[in-house]
Short mmCIF file of C-alpha atoms in Angstrom, two decimals:
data_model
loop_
_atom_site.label_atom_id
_atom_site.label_comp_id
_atom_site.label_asym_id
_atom_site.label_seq_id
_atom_site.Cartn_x
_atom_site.Cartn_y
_atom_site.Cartn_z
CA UNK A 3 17.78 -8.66 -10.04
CA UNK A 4 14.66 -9.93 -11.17
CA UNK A 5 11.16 -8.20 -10.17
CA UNK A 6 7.80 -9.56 -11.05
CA UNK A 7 4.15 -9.73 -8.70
CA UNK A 8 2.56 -13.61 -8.10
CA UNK A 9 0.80 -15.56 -6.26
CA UNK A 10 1.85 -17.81 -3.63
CA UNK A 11 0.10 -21.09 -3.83
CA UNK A 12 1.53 -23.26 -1.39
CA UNK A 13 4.08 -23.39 1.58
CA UNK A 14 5.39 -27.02 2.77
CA UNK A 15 7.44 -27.63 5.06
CA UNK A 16 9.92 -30.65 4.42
CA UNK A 17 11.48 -33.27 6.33
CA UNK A 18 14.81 -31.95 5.54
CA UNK A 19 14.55 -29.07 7.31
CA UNK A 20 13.68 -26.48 4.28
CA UNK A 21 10.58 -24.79 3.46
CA UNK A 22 9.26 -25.28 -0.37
CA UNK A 23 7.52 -22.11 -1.58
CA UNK A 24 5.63 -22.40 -4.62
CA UNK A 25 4.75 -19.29 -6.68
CA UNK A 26 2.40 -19.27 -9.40
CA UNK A 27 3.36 -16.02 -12.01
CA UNK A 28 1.82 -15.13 -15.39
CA UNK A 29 4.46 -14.78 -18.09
CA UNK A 30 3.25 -11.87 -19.43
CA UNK A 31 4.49 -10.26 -15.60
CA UNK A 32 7.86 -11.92 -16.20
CA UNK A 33 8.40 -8.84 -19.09
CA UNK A 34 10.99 -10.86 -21.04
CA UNK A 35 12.88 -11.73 -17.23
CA UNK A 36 12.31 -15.92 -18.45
CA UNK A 37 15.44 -16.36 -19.32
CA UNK A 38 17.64 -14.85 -16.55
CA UNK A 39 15.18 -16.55 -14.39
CA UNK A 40 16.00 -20.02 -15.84
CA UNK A 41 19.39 -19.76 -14.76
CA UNK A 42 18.67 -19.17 -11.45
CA UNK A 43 17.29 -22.45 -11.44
CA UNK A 44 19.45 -24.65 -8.73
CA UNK A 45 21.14 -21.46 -7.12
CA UNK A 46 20.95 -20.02 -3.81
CA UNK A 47 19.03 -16.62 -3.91
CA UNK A 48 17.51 -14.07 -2.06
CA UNK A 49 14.07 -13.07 -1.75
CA UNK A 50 11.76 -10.20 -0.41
CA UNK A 51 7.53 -11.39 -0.62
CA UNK A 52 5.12 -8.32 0.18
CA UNK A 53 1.53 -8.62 -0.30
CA UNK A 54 -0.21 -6.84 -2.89
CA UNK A 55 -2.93 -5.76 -1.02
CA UNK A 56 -2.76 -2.91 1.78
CA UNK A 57 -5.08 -3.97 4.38
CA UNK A 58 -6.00 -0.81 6.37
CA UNK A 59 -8.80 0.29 9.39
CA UNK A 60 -11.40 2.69 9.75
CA UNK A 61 -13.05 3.90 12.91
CA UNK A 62 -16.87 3.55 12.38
CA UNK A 63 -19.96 5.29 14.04
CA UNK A 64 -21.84 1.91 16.05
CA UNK A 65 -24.96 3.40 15.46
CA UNK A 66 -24.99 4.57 11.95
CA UNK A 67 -21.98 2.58 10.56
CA UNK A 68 -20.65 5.19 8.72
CA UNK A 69 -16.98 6.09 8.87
CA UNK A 70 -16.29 8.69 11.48
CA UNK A 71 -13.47 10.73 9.51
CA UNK A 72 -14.86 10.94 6.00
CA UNK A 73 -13.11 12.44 2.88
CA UNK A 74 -13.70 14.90 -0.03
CA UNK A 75 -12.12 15.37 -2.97
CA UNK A 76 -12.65 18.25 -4.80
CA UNK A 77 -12.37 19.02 -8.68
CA UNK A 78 -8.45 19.24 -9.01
CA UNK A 79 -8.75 15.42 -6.82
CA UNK A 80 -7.21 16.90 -3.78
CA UNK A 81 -8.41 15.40 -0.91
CA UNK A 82 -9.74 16.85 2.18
CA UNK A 83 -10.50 15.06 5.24
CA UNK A 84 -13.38 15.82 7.75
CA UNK A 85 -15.25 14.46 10.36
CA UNK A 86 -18.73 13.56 11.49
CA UNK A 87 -20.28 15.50 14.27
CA UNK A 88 -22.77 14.09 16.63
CA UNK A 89 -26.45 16.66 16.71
CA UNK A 90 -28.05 15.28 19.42
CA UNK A 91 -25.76 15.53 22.23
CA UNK A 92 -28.12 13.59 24.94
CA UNK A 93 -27.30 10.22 23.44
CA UNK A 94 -25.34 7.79 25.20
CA UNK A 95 -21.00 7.72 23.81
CA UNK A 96 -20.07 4.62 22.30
CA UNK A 97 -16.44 3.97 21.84
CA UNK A 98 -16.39 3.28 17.75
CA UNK A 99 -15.65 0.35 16.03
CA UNK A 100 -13.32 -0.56 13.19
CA UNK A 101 -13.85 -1.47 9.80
CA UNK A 102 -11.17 -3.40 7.62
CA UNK A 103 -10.85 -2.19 3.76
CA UNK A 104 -8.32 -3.93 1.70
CA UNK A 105 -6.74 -1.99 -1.41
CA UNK A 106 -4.61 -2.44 -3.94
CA UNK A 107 -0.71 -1.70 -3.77
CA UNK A 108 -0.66 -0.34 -6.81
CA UNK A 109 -3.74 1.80 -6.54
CA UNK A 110 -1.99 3.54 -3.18
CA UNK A 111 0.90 3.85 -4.88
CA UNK A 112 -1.09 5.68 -7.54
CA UNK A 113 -2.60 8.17 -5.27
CA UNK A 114 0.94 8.71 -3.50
CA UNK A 115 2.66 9.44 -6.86
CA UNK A 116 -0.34 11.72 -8.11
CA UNK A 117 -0.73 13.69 -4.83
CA UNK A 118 0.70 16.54 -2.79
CA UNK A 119 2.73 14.04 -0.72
CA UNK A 120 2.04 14.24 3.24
CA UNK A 121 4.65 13.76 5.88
CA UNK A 122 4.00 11.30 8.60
CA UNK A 123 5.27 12.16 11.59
CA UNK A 124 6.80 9.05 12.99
CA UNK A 125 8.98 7.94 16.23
CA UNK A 126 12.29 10.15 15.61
CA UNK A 127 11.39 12.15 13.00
CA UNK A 128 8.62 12.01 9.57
CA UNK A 129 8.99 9.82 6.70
CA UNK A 130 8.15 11.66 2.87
CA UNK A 131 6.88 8.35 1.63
CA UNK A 132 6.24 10.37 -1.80
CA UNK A 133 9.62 11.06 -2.39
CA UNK A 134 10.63 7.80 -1.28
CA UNK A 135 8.41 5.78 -3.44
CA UNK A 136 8.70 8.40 -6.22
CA UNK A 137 13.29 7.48 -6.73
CA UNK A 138 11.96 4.03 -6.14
CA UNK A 139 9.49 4.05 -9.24
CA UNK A 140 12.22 5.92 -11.30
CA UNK A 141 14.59 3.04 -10.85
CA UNK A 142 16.47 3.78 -7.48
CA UNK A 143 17.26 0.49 -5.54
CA UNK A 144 15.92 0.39 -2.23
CA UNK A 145 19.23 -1.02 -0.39
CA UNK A 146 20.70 2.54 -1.92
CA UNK A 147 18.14 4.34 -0.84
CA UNK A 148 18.34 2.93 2.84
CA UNK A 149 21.96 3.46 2.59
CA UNK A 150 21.43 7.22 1.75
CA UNK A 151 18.98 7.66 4.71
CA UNK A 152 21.32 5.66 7.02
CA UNK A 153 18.69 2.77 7.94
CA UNK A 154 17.96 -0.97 6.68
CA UNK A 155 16.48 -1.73 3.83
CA UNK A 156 14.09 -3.67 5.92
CA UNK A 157 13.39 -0.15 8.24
CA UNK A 158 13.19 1.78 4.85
CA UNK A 159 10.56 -0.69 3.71
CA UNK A 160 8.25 -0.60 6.85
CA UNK A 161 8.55 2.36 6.94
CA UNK A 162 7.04 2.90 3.00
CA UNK A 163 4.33 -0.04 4.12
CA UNK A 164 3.13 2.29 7.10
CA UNK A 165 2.91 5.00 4.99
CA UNK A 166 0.59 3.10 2.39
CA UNK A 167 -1.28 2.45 5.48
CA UNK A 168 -1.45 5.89 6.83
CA UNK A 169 -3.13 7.21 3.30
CA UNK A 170 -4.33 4.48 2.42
CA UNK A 171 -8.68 6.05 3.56
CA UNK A 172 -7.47 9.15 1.33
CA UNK A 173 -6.46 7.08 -1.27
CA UNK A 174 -9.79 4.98 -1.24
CA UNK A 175 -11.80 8.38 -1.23
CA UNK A 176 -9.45 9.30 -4.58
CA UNK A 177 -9.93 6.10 -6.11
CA UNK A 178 -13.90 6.36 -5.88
CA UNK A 179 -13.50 10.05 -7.14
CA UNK A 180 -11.44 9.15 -10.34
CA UNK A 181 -13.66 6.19 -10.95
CA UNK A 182 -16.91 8.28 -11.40
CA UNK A 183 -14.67 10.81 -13.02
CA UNK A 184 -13.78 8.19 -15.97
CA UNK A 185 -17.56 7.09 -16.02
CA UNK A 186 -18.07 10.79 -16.82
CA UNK A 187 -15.74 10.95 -19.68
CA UNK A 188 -16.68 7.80 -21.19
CA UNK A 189 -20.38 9.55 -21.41
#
């Protein structure tokens, strides 16, 4: 099984009846996989495409724009979560609006891997994305994995995509932490 991140540069659909997906990757993310992928060449195979980029919302305040559930981390980069209170109590409600940030897979998957690990409650149970992404980064296949927790592989990998999404404002707040952290250290 071959495993590498690129960038899809075209779809076309032909007259036959197939869809031609071109993929653009550098070959220093091929990590010595050229060869086994040259033989693939002219054989049917499989294929799972996920975005590298977690796109995530934020409820914003209308009037000031700022988020309405902030986050702080403190000096072991824990994160805490709070919210914004309103002070002046006579102004008129307005329902909040959203705010689309985009991150990095791999930088959620860094604050996963680094952190405490929450469980999201989810329909029939919670998910430990954590420890799921966690035997996944030491080499665990995910079709064994979904086997294990007796759903598809395509369940088991929603399921870890939610999850990015549900930490995904903590893990921006973490990211912006460690970056002024490293500014620090390079001073």
């Amino acid at each position: 099984m071959l495993k590498f991140s690129g960038e899809v540069r075209n779809v076309q659909a032909k007259p036959n009846e197939t869809v031609e997906i071109k993929l653009v990757v550098g070959a220093e993310r091929l990590s010595g996989q050229m060869e086994e992928l040259t033989m693939l060449v002219g054989k049917d195979v499989s294929a799972q495409l996920e975005s590298d980029q977690i796109s995530f919302k934020e409820p914003i305040d209308p009037q000031t724009k700022e988020p309405i559930v902030g986050y702080l981390v403190d000096e072991d980069g824990k994160v805490h979560e709070y919210t914004q209170t309103k002070l002046d109590l006579k102004l008129e409600e307005l329902e909040p609006e959203e705010r689309e940030n985009i991150l990095n897979r791999s930088e959620i998957n860094e604050y996963i891997l680094q952190s405490d690990g929450e469980i999201q409650e989810i329909e029939g149970g919670s998910f430990d994305g954590k420890e799921i992404l966690e035997r996944l980064t030491a080499g665990e296949e995910l079709p064994e994995l979904a086997e294990e927790y007796n759903v598809s592989t395509t369940k088991l990998s929603e399921g870890l995509e939610n999850y990015r999404k549900f930490v995904a404002a903590k893990a921006k707040a973490w990211l912006e932490w460690k970056s002024k952290e490293n500014e620090e250290e390079e001073k």
